[in-house]
Amino acid sequence: MSDLLSRIIKTLDGVLESGARASARRHGRRSALTRIGGLLVGGAAAMALPFDRAYGAQAAGKGSEGNDKSCDYWRYCALDGFLCTTMGGSKTSCPVGAEASVVTWVGTCQNPGDNRSYLISYYDCCGKTPYTGAQFCLRSEGERPGYNMGLYNDINWCVANANKGYHCTVALVVGVAS
Amino acid sequence: MSDLLSRIIKTLDGVLESGARASARRHGRRSALTRIGGLLVGGAAAMALPFDRAYGAQAAGKGSEGNDKSCDYWRYCALDGFLCTTMGGSKTSCPVGAEASVVTWVGTCQNPGDNRSYLISYYDCCGKTPYTGAQFCLRSEGERPGYNMGLYNDINWCVANANKGYHCTVALVVGVAS
Amino acid sequence: MDSYRKATLVALLALAAQPALADEPIAPETFTVEAALKPGPNLFVASSGWAGAGVINIFSAADLSYKGNYANGFNGQMTISAGGTVGYTASAYPKRIMKGPIEAVLERFDVSTLKTTRDITILPKFILGQAAHGMLQVSADGERAYVQNATPATSVTVVNLKTGKVVSEIPIPGCWTINLAKDGTRFTTLCGDGRFLTVRLGPDGRATGQAYSEKIFDPEKDPLFTHAERVGADLVFVSFSGVFHRVSDAGDTARLVSTYAFAKEIPGGWAPGGYEVMGYNAPNGIIFIAMHPGARDGSHKNPSTEVWAVDLERRTVLYRSMAPGLTHLAVSQDKVPVIFGTNSHGEGLFRYETDPTAKFAAKLTHQVGLRNASYLLAP
Amino acid sequence: MDSYRKATLVALLALAAQPALADEPIAPETFTVEAALKPGPNLFVASSGWAGAGVINIFSAADLSYKGNYANGFNGQMTISAGGTVGYTASAYPKRIMKGPIEAVLERFDVSTLKTTRDITILPKFILGQAAHGMLQVSADGERAYVQNATPATSVTVVNLKTGKVVSEIPIPGCWTINLAKDGTRFTTLCGDGRFLTVRLGPDGRATGQAYSEKIFDPEKDPLFTHAERVGADLVFVSFSGVFHRVSDAGDTARLVSTYAFAKEIPGGWAPGGYEVMGYNAPNGIIFIAMHPGARDGSHKNPSTEVWAVDLERRTVLYRSMAPGLTHLAVSQDKVPVIFGTNSHGEGLFRYETDPTAKFAAKLTHQVGLRNASYLLAP
């Protein structure tokens, strides 16, 4: 049985590693991902500010720990954008008709459910206008300026897509951070 | 002296007539201008609603009779748009860098200063975004649907210009209506 | 495999499948795109772009929950056809957004996938303005589109949706809005002298003839709103003072069937106001109409104070419901009519349920703080 | 002409010139366009478009009254040069606004007439994002422009403004923001490993060499904000924890001149926050910086609670003024410094006057409810 377990773990590690490598490749430089373990303390105290990258600011909802439509949801610790969960998508899927971004920034967020720190990949969904009534969030735990591009949430991450209009953002677990 | 007086009056009439003709020509159909005298009662009770053609609605200022930055200014009785007076222009001039519209809609507004009804030509200024902090007004005294195009304030009157972005609207006296 | 090992394997596989359990971390996830719009009747709401992109937002007709959108360009129009499954939008794409020459484009999209299925450059004479009824119409067979032009001289661009080509431009000087006949063989438009113009269309979409009606309305004393509802075989319009004009567009010449001054006997100076001023529910024969009191010159765009339920057949105002702030109104074709409304002057998307057993009294059930919303199409 | 007739003529001409008099109607008026921006120092405020056009709004620096604007495209950047008389903006014009290939364009405009004087298509690799310092720079002689690219791999596009051509693309992998040297012969950029890269530029704008500095900052423990201020011959940056880093960019290799942990001794966990976090007033040698208390991981974009006046020479925090809600801050070069600020998270454009005789205490004088405002440039 330890074989099965180790295979499961290896698979997870493999995905994490290849994810980090892919990100590094896409960013065309040494990825900041490799340094994340020691860099970030994880999103212990979730901060939810009424922020604005493009449109009117929205007050963050008083969501529960498990409410993925709320800015204080644990995965959103470095998310700057509209939540796809409030626009017909989910936390891992773009709304219908949008284009999945091919590059991404990442954060390291602590899941209060298992006290693990996860590497979260924030993919933008592209090619359409946002819904202005959607939930806009800005949290920047572990966020860094553009010289650490893989951690930077101030650019339009539809930049490498055919269609560059910013629609909304998802938050995928790509691995365990530590 | 009566010669001079009559010449002045004729000049005014001439401008009004040629203005009306020009408008009719531009609209490519019998201009509604020729019927305005009997049609409209003039902006007796000024209505200032917090309206919106494109952007966020703005409450109309409590301007005095002579305040051309306020929606209840007498000339604005059929104006739908941003006031150029609040965007660096005046009631007869576009802000710097804008393009003067070549077609226009008209209203008939009563000037409380002399109790005359005037034909007002609403020219749009074109080729730039509005300033979203400017005063937006919508009044529709004597306004008519698109089958009376010369009186219609729901279209973008930059339509015949090289640059079709709507910037703001001015209100010119083009003659006495009655 | 002994039962102990088997049980452990099952448990471990369960762990892997339930990544939220404390013992096993969340498994890496896959990034996807939703394949199709959530099922159920849709409400389409246009927001015309004035400084860039506009959008058609799609809400659940049941509860106004958000379902998705289709982005268009500057000053966009919309229509939905084929039982709500195919969308069309015409809008402008200027070279430098606020400046430079425009490319006017007719886009067709699949409502379920929100994917563009046609992108046709049309005449740049295309009407620039707010989304409204009669600016863009598509034949029932989906083969032909008709687009209002205004330079500001008025004409209609005919587009063949099969070939993706503009077929012709039909001048309609002094006339406004396209009301396509049910069989697609003609369209009717309102003219500034109070007559209606009917344009006959050949099988290729070109005009084969045209005829003006008698004078149907008085554009000086009591103009018609251009919004129209299809009622049986006829079109119903309403005037600024509140007179329904029932017009037959079945023949080569439009014909006034009847008028009904529904607001006349009711004190308070009530009149219709807004843009999309009314909606018709066919199963019950009821028109719901946005009304404001103290009507006067220039109040014809005032938002509603009440929405009135009018029985067209019995010529009766059945009920006056409180429904403030609507400039646009659309009604479902359910047996229990649902009214949707927007306020293009401010904000708000509203859903009202009516009660057929209580004279179609309307009650607010859902509300969304949407801004810049205007023309809407109900299921 | 007898004196009676003469007097009457004068009176009539006066009537004609004063159309508001009761006896004579208002004369027909002429439609014009204002020829030039109203005189006086200007404040430039960028609002980057995310669903279409963006805009550079121009306000009077004296009272925030509105003067005019220049519209640009999607995700626009700006810079102003030649003593405030020439503006530049780089932005994207996508084929279908939210979709389709983009044309990235560098536009030059005359600030007085707001007319476009150059429209140059640049590399589509152009950074898409919010307007910020170091994304677009123009040499002092107005001959060369430098544009940050991010695909997200980073490089710099060099544009010859005389010929209107792109000269070259200079890769700066892992580095971000362009800080052009005063003499235009090199630019310096911040890299992810804490070093600065200096790129030497030939007379044609091409790179003739490059050199990395020693490690100047610690990107893991205390990253630098990328906003920079020119202080004398040096560049001043500030770190997330509030340490000024004075960097010389005069040589072929950037060099750390000094650091100053100005917030260290002050209780409350204060740190800089926002985007354009500080502005320098040269006549007095004072940096004004947006500060928030209780700083922690992720609070580096928090808007200000206070603005601190810091004397760089004397290494003293002179005064802490209440100035809430600023994410962007710019300071005039007057002897009596004026601070301008915006809140890109919410709304507001603010003007504060400072008092050099009272330790540069700042007091709010004007406020405008502007939304979507971000990067600003003071006179």
Coordinates of C-alpha atoms in Angstrom, one line a residue, chain D residues 61-266:
Chain D
A61 CA -3.3 72.3 -10.3
A62 CA -4.6 75.4 -8.5
D63 CA -8.1 74.3 -7.7
L64 CA -8.8 70.9 -9.4
S65 CA -11.2 72.6 -11.9
Y66 CA -11.6 70.5 -15.0
K67 CA -9.6 71.7 -18.1
G68 CA -9.8 68.9 -20.7
N69 CA -8.8 65.4 -21.6
Y70 CA -7.0 63.2 -24.1
A71 CA -8.6 59.8 -24.9
N72 CA -6.5 56.8 -25.4
G73 CA -7.1 53.1 -25.9
F74 CA -7.1 49.9 -23.8
N75 CA -4.7 49.6 -20.8
G76 CA -3.1 53.0 -21.4
Q77 CA 0.2 54.4 -20.0
M78 CA 1.2 58.1 -19.9
T79 CA 4.1 60.4 -19.5
I80 CA 4.3 64.2 -19.9
S81 CA 7.5 66.0 -20.9
A82 CA 9.0 69.2 -22.2
G83 CA 8.0 71.2 -19.1
G84 CA 4.4 70.0 -19.2
T85 CA 3.8 70.9 -22.8
V86 CA 3.9 67.6 -24.6
G87 CA 2.0 64.4 -23.6
Y88 CA 2.6 60.8 -24.6
T89 CA 0.4 57.8 -24.2
A90 CA 0.9 54.2 -25.2
S91 CA -2.2 52.0 -25.3
A92 CA -3.8 49.1 -27.2
Y93 CA -6.5 49.2 -29.8
P94 CA -7.9 45.7 -30.2
K95 CA -9.8 44.8 -33.4
R96 CA -13.0 44.0 -31.5
I97 CA -12.2 46.0 -28.3
M98 CA -12.4 43.0 -25.9
K99 CA -11.2 40.5 -28.5
G100 CA -9.1 40.1 -31.6
P101 CA -5.5 41.2 -32.3
I102 CA -4.3 44.5 -30.8
E103 CA -2.6 47.4 -32.4
A104 CA -0.4 48.9 -29.7
V105 CA 0.0 52.6 -30.4
L106 CA 2.3 55.3 -29.0
E107 CA 0.5 58.7 -29.3
R108 CA 2.1 62.1 -28.8
F109 CA -0.1 65.1 -28.2
D110 CA 0.2 68.8 -27.7
V111 CA -1.0 69.6 -24.2
S112 CA -2.2 73.1 -25.2
T113 CA -4.4 72.0 -28.1
L114 CA -4.9 68.3 -27.1
K115 CA -4.2 67.4 -30.8
T116 CA -2.4 64.2 -31.7
T117 CA 1.0 65.0 -33.3
R118 CA 2.2 61.4 -33.6
D119 CA 0.5 58.1 -33.9
I120 CA 3.1 55.3 -34.1
T121 CA 2.3 51.6 -34.1
I122 CA 4.6 49.9 -31.6
L123 CA 5.3 46.3 -30.8
P124 CA 2.2 44.4 -29.6
K125 CA 4.2 43.1 -26.7
F126 CA 3.4 46.4 -25.0
I127 CA 2.6 46.0 -21.3
L128 CA -1.2 45.6 -20.7
G129 CA -2.0 46.8 -17.2
Q130 CA -2.6 49.8 -15.0
A131 CA -0.8 53.1 -15.7
A132 CA 2.3 53.4 -13.6
H133 CA 5.8 54.9 -13.3
G134 CA 8.5 53.5 -15.6
M135 CA 6.2 51.9 -18.2
L136 CA 6.7 54.7 -20.8
Q137 CA 9.6 57.2 -20.8
V138 CA 10.7 59.9 -23.3
S139 CA 14.1 61.4 -23.6
A140 CA 14.5 65.0 -22.5
D141 CA 15.1 66.1 -26.1
G142 CA 11.8 64.4 -27.2
E143 CA 13.6 62.2 -29.7
R144 CA 13.2 58.8 -28.2
A145 CA 10.5 56.9 -26.4
Y146 CA 11.0 53.7 -24.3
V147 CA 8.0 51.4 -23.7
Q148 CA 7.9 48.5 -21.2
N149 CA 6.8 45.2 -22.7
A150 CA 5.4 42.1 -20.9
T151 CA 4.3 39.0 -22.8
P152 CA 4.9 38.4 -19.7
A153 CA 8.6 38.1 -20.7
T154 CA 10.0 41.6 -20.3
S155 CA 11.7 43.8 -22.8
V156 CA 11.8 47.5 -23.8
T157 CA 10.6 48.9 -27.2
V158 CA 12.7 51.8 -28.4
V159 CA 10.9 54.3 -30.6
N160 CA 12.4 57.0 -32.7
L161 CA 9.9 59.9 -32.4
K162 CA 11.4 61.8 -35.3
T163 CA 11.0 59.0 -37.9
G164 CA 8.0 57.4 -36.2
K165 CA 9.6 54.0 -36.3
V166 CA 10.4 51.3 -33.8
V167 CA 14.2 51.2 -33.6
S168 CA 14.7 48.1 -31.5
E169 CA 13.6 45.8 -28.8
I170 CA 15.9 45.4 -25.8
P171 CA 15.3 42.3 -23.7
I172 CA 15.5 42.8 -19.9
P173 CA 14.6 39.3 -18.7
G174 CA 13.4 39.3 -15.1
C175 CA 13.6 43.1 -14.8
W176 CA 10.9 45.7 -14.6
T177 CA 10.4 49.5 -15.1
I178 CA 12.4 51.9 -17.2
N179 CA 14.3 54.7 -15.4
L180 CA 15.9 56.8 -18.0
A181 CA 19.1 58.5 -17.0
K182 CA 19.0 62.3 -17.0
D183 CA 21.2 62.6 -20.1
G184 CA 19.3 59.8 -21.9
T185 CA 22.4 57.6 -22.5
R186 CA 21.2 54.7 -20.4
F187 CA 18.3 53.4 -18.5
T188 CA 18.1 51.4 -15.2
T189 CA 15.6 48.7 -14.3
L190 CA 14.9 46.6 -11.2
C191 CA 15.5 42.9 -11.4
G192 CA 14.0 40.0 -9.5
D193 CA 17.2 39.0 -7.8
G194 CA 17.7 42.4 -6.1
R195 CA 20.1 43.7 -8.6
F196 CA 19.6 46.7 -11.0
L197 CA 20.3 46.3 -14.7
T198 CA 21.8 49.4 -16.5
V199 CA 21.4 49.3 -20.3
R200 CA 23.6 51.7 -22.2
L201 CA 22.0 53.3 -25.3
G202 CA 23.7 54.4 -28.5
P203 CA 22.8 57.6 -30.3
D204 CA 20.3 55.7 -32.4
G205 CA 18.6 54.3 -29.2
R206 CA 19.9 50.8 -29.6
A207 CA 21.5 49.0 -26.6
T208 CA 25.3 49.2 -26.8
G209 CA 26.0 47.3 -23.6
Q210 CA 24.5 46.4 -20.2
A211 CA 25.7 45.8 -16.7
Y212 CA 24.1 44.4 -13.5
S213 CA 24.8 46.1 -10.2
E214 CA 25.6 44.4 -7.0
K215 CA 22.5 43.3 -5.1
I216 CA 20.8 46.5 -4.1
F217 CA 17.7 45.2 -2.3
D218 CA 16.3 42.0 -0.9
P219 CA 13.3 41.0 -3.1
E220 CA 12.3 38.3 -0.6
K221 CA 12.6 40.0 2.7
D222 CA 11.9 43.6 1.8
P223 CA 11.0 44.2 -1.8
L224 CA 11.2 47.7 -3.4
F225 CA 8.2 49.5 -4.8
T226 CA 9.0 50.2 -8.4
H227 CA 7.9 53.8 -8.2
A228 CA 11.0 56.0 -8.3
E229 CA 11.7 59.7 -7.6
R230 CA 14.6 61.7 -9.1
V231 CA 16.5 63.2 -6.2
G232 CA 19.4 65.3 -7.3
A233 CA 21.6 63.0 -9.5
D234 CA 20.1 59.9 -7.9
L235 CA 17.0 57.8 -7.9
V236 CA 15.2 57.1 -4.7
F237 CA 13.1 54.0 -4.1
V238 CA 11.3 52.8 -1.0
S239 CA 10.9 49.3 0.3
F240 CA 7.7 47.6 1.5
S241 CA 8.9 48.1 5.1
G242 CA 9.8 51.7 4.6
V243 CA 13.5 51.9 3.8
F244 CA 14.5 54.6 1.3
H245 CA 17.1 53.2 -1.1
R246 CA 19.1 56.0 -2.8
V247 CA 20.6 54.7 -6.0
S248 CA 23.1 56.3 -8.3
D249 CA 22.3 55.7 -12.0
A250 CA 25.1 58.0 -13.3
G251 CA 27.6 55.3 -14.1
D252 CA 27.5 52.2 -16.3
T253 CA 26.5 50.2 -13.2
A254 CA 23.9 51.3 -10.7
R255 CA 25.2 51.8 -7.2
L256 CA 23.5 51.9 -3.8
V257 CA 24.3 55.3 -2.3
S258 CA 22.5 55.0 1.0
T259 CA 19.5 53.6 2.8
Y260 CA 17.3 55.3 5.4
A261 CA 14.8 53.3 7.5
F262 CA 12.6 56.3 8.2
A263 CA 9.7 54.5 9.8
K264 CA 11.7 52.2 12.0
E265 CA 11.6 54.3 15.3
I266 CA 7.9 55.2 15.0

